[in-house]
Tab-separated table of C-alpha atoms and ligand atoms in Angstrom:
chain	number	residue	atom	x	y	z
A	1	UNK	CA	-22.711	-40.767	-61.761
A	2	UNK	CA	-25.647	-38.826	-63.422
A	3	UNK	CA	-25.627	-38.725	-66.973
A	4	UNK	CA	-27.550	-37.515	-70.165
A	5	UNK	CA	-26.590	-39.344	-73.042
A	6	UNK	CA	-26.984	-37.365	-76.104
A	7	UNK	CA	-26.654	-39.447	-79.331
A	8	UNK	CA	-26.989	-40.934	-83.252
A	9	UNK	CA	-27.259	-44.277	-82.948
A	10	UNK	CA	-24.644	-45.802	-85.078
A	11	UNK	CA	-23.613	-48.615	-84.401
A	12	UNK	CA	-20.558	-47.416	-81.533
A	13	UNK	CA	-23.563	-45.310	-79.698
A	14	UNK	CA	-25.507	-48.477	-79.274
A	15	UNK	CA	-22.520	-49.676	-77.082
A	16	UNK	CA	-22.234	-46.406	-75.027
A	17	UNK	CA	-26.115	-46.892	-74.503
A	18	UNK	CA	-25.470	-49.936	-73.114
A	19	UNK	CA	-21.996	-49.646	-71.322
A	20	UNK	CA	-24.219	-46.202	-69.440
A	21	UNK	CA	-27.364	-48.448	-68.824
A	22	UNK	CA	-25.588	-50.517	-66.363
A	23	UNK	CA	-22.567	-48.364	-65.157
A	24	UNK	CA	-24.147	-44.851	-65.027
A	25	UNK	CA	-27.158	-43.428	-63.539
A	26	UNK	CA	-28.850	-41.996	-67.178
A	27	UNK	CA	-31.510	-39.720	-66.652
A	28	UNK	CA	-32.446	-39.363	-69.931
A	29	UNK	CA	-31.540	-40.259	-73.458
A	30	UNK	CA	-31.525	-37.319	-76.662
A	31	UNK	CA	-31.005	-38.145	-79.808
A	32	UNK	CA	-29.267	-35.875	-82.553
A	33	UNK	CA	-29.401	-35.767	-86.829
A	34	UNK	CA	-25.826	-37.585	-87.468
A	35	UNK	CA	-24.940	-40.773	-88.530
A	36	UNK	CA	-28.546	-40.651	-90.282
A	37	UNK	CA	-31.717	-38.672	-90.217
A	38	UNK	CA	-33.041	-37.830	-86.808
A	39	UNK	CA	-36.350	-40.525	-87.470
A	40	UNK	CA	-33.953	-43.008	-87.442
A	41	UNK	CA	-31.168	-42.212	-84.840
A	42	UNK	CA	-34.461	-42.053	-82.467
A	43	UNK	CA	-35.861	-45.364	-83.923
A	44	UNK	CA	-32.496	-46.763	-83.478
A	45	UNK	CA	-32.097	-45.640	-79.371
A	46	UNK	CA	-35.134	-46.689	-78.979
A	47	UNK	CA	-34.459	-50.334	-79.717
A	48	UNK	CA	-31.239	-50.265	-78.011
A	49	UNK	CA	-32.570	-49.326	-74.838
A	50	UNK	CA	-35.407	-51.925	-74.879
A	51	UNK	CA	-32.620	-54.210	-75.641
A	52	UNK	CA	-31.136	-52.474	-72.310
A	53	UNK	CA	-34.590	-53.164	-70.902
A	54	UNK	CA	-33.899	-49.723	-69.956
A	55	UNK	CA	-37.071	-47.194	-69.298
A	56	UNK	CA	-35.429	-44.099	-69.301
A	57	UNK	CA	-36.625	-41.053	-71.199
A	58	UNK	CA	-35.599	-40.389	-74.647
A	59	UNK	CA	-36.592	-37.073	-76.503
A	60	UNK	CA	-35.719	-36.673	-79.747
A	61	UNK	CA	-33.886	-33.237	-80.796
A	62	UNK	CA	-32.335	-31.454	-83.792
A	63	UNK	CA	-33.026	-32.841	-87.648
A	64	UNK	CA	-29.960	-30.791	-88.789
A	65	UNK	CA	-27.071	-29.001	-88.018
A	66	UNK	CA	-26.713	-25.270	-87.182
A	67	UNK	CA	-25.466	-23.757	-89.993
A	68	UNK	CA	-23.875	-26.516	-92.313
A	69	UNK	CA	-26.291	-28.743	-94.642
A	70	UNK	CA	-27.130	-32.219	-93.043
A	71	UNK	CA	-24.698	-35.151	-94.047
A	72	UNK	CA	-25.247	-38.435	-92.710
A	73	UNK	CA	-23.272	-41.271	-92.999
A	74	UNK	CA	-24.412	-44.352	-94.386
A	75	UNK	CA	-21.235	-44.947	-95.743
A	76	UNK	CA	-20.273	-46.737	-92.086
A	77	UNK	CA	-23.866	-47.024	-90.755
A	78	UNK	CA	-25.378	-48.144	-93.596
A	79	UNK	CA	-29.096	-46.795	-94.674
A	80	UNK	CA	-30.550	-47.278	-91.185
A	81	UNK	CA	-27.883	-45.962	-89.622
A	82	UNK	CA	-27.121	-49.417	-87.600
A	83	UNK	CA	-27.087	-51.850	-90.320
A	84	UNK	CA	-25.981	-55.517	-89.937
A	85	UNK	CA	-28.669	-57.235	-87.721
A	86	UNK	CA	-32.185	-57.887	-87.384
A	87	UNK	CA	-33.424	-55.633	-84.444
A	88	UNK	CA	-37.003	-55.746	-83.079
A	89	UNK	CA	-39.609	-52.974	-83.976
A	90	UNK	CA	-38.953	-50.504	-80.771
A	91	UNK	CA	-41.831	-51.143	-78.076
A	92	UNK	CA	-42.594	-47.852	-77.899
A	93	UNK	CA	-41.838	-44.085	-79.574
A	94	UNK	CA	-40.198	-41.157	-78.285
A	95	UNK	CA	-41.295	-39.479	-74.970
A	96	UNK	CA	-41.059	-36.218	-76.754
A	97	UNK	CA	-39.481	-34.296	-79.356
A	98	UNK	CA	-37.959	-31.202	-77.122
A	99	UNK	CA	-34.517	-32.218	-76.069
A	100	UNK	CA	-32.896	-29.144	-75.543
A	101	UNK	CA	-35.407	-28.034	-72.944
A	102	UNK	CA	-35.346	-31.870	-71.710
A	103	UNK	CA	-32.011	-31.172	-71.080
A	104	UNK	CA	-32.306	-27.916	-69.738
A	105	UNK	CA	-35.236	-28.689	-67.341
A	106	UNK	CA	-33.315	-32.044	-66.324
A	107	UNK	CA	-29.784	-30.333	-65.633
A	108	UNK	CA	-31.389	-27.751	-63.390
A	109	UNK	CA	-33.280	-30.126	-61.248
A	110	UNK	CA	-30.302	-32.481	-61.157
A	111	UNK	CA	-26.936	-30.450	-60.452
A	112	UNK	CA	-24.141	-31.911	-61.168
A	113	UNK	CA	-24.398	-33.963	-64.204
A	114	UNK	CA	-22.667	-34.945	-66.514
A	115	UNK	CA	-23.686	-34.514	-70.382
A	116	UNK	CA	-22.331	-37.233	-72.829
A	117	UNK	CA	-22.918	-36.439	-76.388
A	118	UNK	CA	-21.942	-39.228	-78.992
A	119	UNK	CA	-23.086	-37.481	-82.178
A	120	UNK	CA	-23.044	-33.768	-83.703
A	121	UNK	CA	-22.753	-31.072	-80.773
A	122	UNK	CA	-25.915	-29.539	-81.991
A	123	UNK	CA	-28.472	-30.438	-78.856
A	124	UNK	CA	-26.135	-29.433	-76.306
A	125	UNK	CA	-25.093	-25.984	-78.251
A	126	UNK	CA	-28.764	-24.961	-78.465
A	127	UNK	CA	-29.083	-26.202	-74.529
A	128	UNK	CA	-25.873	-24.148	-73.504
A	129	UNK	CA	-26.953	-20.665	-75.934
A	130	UNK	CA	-30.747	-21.304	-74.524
A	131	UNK	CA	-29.466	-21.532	-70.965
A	132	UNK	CA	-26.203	-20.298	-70.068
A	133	UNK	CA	-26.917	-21.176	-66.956
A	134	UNK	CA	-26.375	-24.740	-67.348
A	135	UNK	CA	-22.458	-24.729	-67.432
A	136	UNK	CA	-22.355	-23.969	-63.695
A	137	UNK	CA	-24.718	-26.803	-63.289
A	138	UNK	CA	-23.266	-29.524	-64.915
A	139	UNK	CA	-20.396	-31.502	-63.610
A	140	UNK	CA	-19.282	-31.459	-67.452
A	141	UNK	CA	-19.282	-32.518	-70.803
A	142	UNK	CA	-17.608	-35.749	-72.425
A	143	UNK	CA	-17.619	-35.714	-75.734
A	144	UNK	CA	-16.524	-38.244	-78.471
A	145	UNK	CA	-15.527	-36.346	-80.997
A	146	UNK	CA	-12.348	-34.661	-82.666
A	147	UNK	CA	-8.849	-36.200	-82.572
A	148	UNK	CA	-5.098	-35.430	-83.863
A	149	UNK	CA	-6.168	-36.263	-86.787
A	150	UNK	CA	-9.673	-36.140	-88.847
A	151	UNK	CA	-11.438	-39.064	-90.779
A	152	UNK	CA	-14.083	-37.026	-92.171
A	153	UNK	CA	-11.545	-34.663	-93.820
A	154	UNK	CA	-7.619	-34.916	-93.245
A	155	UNK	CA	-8.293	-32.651	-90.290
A	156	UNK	CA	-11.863	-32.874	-88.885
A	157	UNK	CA	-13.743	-36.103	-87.078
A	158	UNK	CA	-17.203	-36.739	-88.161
A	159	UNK	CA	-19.107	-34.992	-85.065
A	160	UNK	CA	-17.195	-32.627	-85.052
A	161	UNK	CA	-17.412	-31.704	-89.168
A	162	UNK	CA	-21.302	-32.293	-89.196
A	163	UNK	CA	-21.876	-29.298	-86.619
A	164	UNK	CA	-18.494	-27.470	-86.107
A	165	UNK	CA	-20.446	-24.014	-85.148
A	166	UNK	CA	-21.818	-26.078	-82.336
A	167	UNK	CA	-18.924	-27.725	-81.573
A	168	UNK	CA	-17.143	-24.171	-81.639
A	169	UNK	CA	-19.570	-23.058	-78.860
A	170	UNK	CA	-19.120	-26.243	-76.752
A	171	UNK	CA	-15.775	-26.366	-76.164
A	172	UNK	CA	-15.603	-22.021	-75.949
A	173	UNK	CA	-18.623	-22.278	-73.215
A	174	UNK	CA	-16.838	-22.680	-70.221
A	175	UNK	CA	-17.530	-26.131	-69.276
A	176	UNK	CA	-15.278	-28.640	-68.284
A	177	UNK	CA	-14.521	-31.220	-70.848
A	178	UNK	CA	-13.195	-34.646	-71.393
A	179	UNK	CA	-12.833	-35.103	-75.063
A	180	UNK	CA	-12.525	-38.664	-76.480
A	181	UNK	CA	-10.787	-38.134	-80.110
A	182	UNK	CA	-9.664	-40.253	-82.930
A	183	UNK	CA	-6.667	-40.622	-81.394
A	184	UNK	CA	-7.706	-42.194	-78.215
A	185	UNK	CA	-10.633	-43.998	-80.072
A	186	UNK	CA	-8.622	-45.748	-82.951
A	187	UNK	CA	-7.067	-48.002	-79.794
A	188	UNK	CA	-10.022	-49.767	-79.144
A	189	UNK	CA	-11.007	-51.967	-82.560
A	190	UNK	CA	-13.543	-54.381	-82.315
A	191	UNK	CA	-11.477	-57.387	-83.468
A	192	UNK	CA	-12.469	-60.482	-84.818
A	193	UNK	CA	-11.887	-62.319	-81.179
A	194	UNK	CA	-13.696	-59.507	-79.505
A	195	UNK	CA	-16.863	-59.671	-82.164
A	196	UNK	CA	-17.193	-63.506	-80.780
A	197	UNK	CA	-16.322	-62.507	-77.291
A	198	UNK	CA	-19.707	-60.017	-77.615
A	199	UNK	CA	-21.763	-62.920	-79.436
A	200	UNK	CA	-21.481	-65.033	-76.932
A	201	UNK	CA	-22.194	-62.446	-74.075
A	202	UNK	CA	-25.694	-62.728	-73.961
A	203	UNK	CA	-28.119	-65.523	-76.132
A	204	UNK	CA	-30.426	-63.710	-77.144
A	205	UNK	CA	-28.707	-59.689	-77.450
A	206	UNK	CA	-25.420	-61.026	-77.889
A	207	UNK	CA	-25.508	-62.302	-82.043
A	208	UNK	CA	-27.621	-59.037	-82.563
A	209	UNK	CA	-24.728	-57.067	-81.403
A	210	UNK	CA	-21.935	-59.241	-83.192
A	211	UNK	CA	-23.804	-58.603	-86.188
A	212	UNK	CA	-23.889	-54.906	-86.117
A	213	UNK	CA	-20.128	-54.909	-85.202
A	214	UNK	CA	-19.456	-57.331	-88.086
A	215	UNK	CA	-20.980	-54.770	-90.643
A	216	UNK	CA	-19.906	-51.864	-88.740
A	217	UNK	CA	-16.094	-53.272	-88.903
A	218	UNK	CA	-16.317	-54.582	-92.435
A	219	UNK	CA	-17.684	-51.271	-93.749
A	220	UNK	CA	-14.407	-49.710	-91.562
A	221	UNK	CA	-12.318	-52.688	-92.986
A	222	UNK	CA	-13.228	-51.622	-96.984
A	223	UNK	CA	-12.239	-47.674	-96.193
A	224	UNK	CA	-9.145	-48.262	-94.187
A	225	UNK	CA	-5.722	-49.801	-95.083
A	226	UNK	CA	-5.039	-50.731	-91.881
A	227	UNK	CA	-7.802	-51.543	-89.373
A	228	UNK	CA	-8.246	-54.480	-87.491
A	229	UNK	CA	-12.011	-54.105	-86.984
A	230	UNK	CA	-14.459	-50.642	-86.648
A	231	UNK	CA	-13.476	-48.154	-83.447
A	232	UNK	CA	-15.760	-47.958	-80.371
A	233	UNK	CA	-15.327	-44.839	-80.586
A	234	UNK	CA	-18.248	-43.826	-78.497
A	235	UNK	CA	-17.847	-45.858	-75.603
A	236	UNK	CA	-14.875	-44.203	-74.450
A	237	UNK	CA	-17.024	-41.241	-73.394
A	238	UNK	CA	-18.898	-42.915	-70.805
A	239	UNK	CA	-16.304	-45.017	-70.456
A	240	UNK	CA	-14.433	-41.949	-69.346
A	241	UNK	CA	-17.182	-41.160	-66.279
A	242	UNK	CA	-17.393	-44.221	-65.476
A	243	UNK	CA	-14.195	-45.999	-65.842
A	244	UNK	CA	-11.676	-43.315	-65.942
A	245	UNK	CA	-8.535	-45.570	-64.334
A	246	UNK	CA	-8.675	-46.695	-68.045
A	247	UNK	CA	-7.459	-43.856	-69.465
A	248	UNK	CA	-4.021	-41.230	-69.267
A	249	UNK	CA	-4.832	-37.776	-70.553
A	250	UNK	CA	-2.915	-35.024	-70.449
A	251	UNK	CA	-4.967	-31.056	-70.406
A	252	UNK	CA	-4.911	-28.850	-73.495
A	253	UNK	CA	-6.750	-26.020	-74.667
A	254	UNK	CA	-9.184	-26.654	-77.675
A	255	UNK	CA	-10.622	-24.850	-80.244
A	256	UNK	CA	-12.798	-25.638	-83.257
A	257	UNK	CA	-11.753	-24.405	-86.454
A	258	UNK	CA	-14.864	-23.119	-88.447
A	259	UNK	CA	-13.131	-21.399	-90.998
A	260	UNK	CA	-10.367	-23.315	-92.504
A	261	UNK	CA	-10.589	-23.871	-96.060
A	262	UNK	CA	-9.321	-27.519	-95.273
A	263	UNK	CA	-9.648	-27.257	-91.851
A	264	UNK	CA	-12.878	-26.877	-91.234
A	265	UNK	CA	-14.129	-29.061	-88.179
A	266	UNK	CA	-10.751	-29.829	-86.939
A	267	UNK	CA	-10.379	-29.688	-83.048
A	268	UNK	CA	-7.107	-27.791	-82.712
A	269	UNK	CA	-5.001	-28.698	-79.742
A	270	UNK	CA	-2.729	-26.667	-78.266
A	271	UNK	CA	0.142	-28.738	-77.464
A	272	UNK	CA	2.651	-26.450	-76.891
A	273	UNK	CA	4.790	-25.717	-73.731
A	274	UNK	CA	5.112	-22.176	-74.378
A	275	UNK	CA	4.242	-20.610	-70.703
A	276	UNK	CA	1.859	-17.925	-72.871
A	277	UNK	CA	-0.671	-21.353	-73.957
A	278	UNK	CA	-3.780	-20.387	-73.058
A	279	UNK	CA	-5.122	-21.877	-70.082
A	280	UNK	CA	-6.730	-25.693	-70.528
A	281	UNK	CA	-9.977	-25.871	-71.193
A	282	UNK	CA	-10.416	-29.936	-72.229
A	283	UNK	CA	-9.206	-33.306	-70.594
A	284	UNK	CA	-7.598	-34.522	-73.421
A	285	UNK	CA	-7.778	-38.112	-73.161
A	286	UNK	CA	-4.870	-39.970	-74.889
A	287	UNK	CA	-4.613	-44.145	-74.043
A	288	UNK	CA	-7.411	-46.261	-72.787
A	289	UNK	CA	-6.265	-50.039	-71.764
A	290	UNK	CA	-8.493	-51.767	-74.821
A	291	UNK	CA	-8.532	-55.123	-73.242
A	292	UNK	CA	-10.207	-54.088	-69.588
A	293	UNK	CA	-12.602	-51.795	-71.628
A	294	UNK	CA	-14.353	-54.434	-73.599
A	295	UNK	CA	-14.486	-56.731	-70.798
A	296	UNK	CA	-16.488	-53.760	-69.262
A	297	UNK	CA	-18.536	-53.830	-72.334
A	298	UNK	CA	-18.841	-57.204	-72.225
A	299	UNK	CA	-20.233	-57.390	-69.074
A	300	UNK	CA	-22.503	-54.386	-69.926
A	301	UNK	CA	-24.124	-56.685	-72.425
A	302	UNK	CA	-24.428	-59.729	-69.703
A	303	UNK	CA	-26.494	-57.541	-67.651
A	304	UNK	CA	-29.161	-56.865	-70.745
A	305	UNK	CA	-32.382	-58.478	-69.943
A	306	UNK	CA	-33.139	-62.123	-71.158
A	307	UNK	CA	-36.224	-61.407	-74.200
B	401	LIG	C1	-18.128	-40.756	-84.675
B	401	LIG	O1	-18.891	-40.651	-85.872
B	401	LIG	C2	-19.869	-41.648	-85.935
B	401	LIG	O2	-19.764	-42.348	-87.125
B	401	LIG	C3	-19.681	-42.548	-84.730
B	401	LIG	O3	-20.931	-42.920	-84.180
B	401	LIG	C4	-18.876	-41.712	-83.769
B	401	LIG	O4	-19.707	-40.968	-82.897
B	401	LIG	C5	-16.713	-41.174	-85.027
B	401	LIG	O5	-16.123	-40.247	-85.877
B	402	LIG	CA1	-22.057	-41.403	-82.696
C-alpha cells in the first residue's frame, strides 16, 4: 500500500507517522499549517520520523489556509504543537519546501496511491486544482477530518474548519474517499492503561510517546466533560488502508458547508434513504474495534529503531 502522508504534527499525527512507517509503503511525507505554524509542524515530522528511523522524503507545504486566516491550535498541542516530552533536535531539515508539486510529480510516477492527509486539506486542494489529473491516478484519499458532529464549532471538526474551501474541493473532486470523522475517532481514547501500554513499548521511544499522550489527553481531559483520555484521531486514516477489517462504514455523499453562518466547516452527510440522494461520494467510516487498533499501534512503536 503506497501512501503520501500529508500532515500537522500534533500529537495524533505523530502516531499515524508511525503506525504508516511500518504498515504502509510512504513515499513521502508533506506537512501542512494546522495544529501550529508550518516551521513547526515540519520540525515536528521531522523528529517523528527519525524516531521512525524512517528516511523518507518530507517537503514542507502551505503556511496558511486558502481563504480563511490561519488558526492553530495550541489549545490541545500546546505552543510547539506536540507538547509534553522532550524530543531530540531533528537530524536533519526538510528535503524541500514544494509539496504540492512533490505530490504531483510523486502521484504521477506512482499510480495508484493513496493520499492520507491528517491536517487542513490545503496541500492536497492546491495538488488536485494544479493537476486535475491526479484523481484518476490516485487509488484515493483518506482523510481524518469532519464527523456528525464538530469540536471546533458545534458543527465543524478542526481540519475541516481551518481550510473548509479546500476541504469543499476535496471531497467535490471526484476522488474516492474514506473519511475518518469525530464520530469514528472519539472511539479510540488513549486511556490511562493504554498511555502505559505505549510507555513500555519501546525503552527508549516509548516514555517520549507516553508523555506526549499524557499532555495531549490532559489538555483533552480539561475541555471535555466526558473523555477518558485525547482521540487518535489520526491514526484511523492509515489505519483505514492498512487495517480496514477494523472498521464498518456505511457510503454517503459529503459536502462541505462553506457558507453557514454556524455551519461553516461542517461535513454534511447525507444520510437519507430517499432513492433521489445523490450518489456516494465518501466511505464513511463509522466503528473501529479500539482494542486491536492500539495493539497495532503498539506494535508500530516496537518496530522504532533502538537510539
Ligand atoms: C484533528 O485536529 C487536530 O487537532 C488533530 O491532529 C486531528 O488531525 C482532530 O480534529
Ligand atoms: Ca492532525
Amino acid at each position: 500500500m503506497q501512501i503520501i502522508l500529508d500532515c500537522d504534527p500534533g500529537h495524533d499525527d505523530a502516531f499515524a507517522l508511525i503506525v504508516a512507517s511500518k504498515f504502509a509503503d510512504v513515499l513521502g511525507v508533506t506537512t501542512v499549517a494546522g495544529n501550529a505554524p508550518l516551521s513547526l509542524t515540519t520540525k515536528n515530522a521531522r523528529i517523528v520520523l527519525d524516531l521512525c528511523g524512517s528516511s523518507v522524503p518530507l517537503h514542507s507545504g502551505a503556511s496558511r489556509p486558502l481563504v480563511a486566516q490561519p488558526i492553530h491550535a495550541a489549545y490541545v498541542h500546546g505552543e510547539s504543537g506536540m507538547d509534553g516530552a522532550k524530543l531530540p533536535e531533528p537530524s536533519r531539515p526538510a528535503d524541500g519546501t514544494d509539496a504540492v508539486h512533490f505530490i504531483i510529480d510523486t502521484v504521477r510516477s506512482n499510480k495508484g496511491l493513496w493520499l492520507v492527509p491528517t491536517g487542513p486539506l490545503t496541500n492536497i486542494a492546491l495538488a488536485l486544482r494544479t493537476a486535475p489529473d491526479l484523481v484518476d491516478k490516485i487509488a484515493g484519499i483518506s482523510i481524518m477530518g469532519g464527523g456528525r458532529f464538530g469540536n471546533r464549532t458545534a458543527t465543524a471538526e478542526f481540519n475541516i474548519w481551518c481550510d473548509p474551501e479546500a476541504a469543499a474541493a476535496v471531497f467535490d473532486s471526484g476522488a474516492k474517499i474514506i473519511m475518518s470523522g469525530l464520530h469514528l475517532t472519539h472511539q479510540i481514547m488513549a486511556t490511562p492503561k493504554r498511555i502505559e501500554m505505549v510507555r513500555g513499548a519501546h525503552k527508549t521511544v516509548g516514555p517520549m510517546l507516553a508523555g506526549l499522550l499524557e499532555f495531549f489527553s490532559k489538555m483533552y481531559k480539561s475541555l471535555h466533560d466526558d473523555f477518558a483520555g485525547a482521540p487518535l484521531h489520526d491514526v484511523c486514516a492509515v489505519l483505514a488502508l492498512t487495517h480496514p477489517e477494523l472498521f464498518t462504514a456505511s457510503e454517503k455523499h459529503v459536502v462541505v458547508e462553506i457558507d453557514g453562518a454556524h455551519t461553516r466547516g461542517m461535513t454534511v452527510i447525507d444520510d437519507r434513504h430517499v432513492l433521489s440522494r445523490t450518489k456516494a461520494n465518501t466511505r464513511v467510516l463509522e466503528t473501529i474495534d479500539a482494542d486491536a487498533a492500539f495493539a497495532i499501534i503498539v506494535d508500530a512503536i516496537r518496530a522504532c529503531p533502538q537510539r
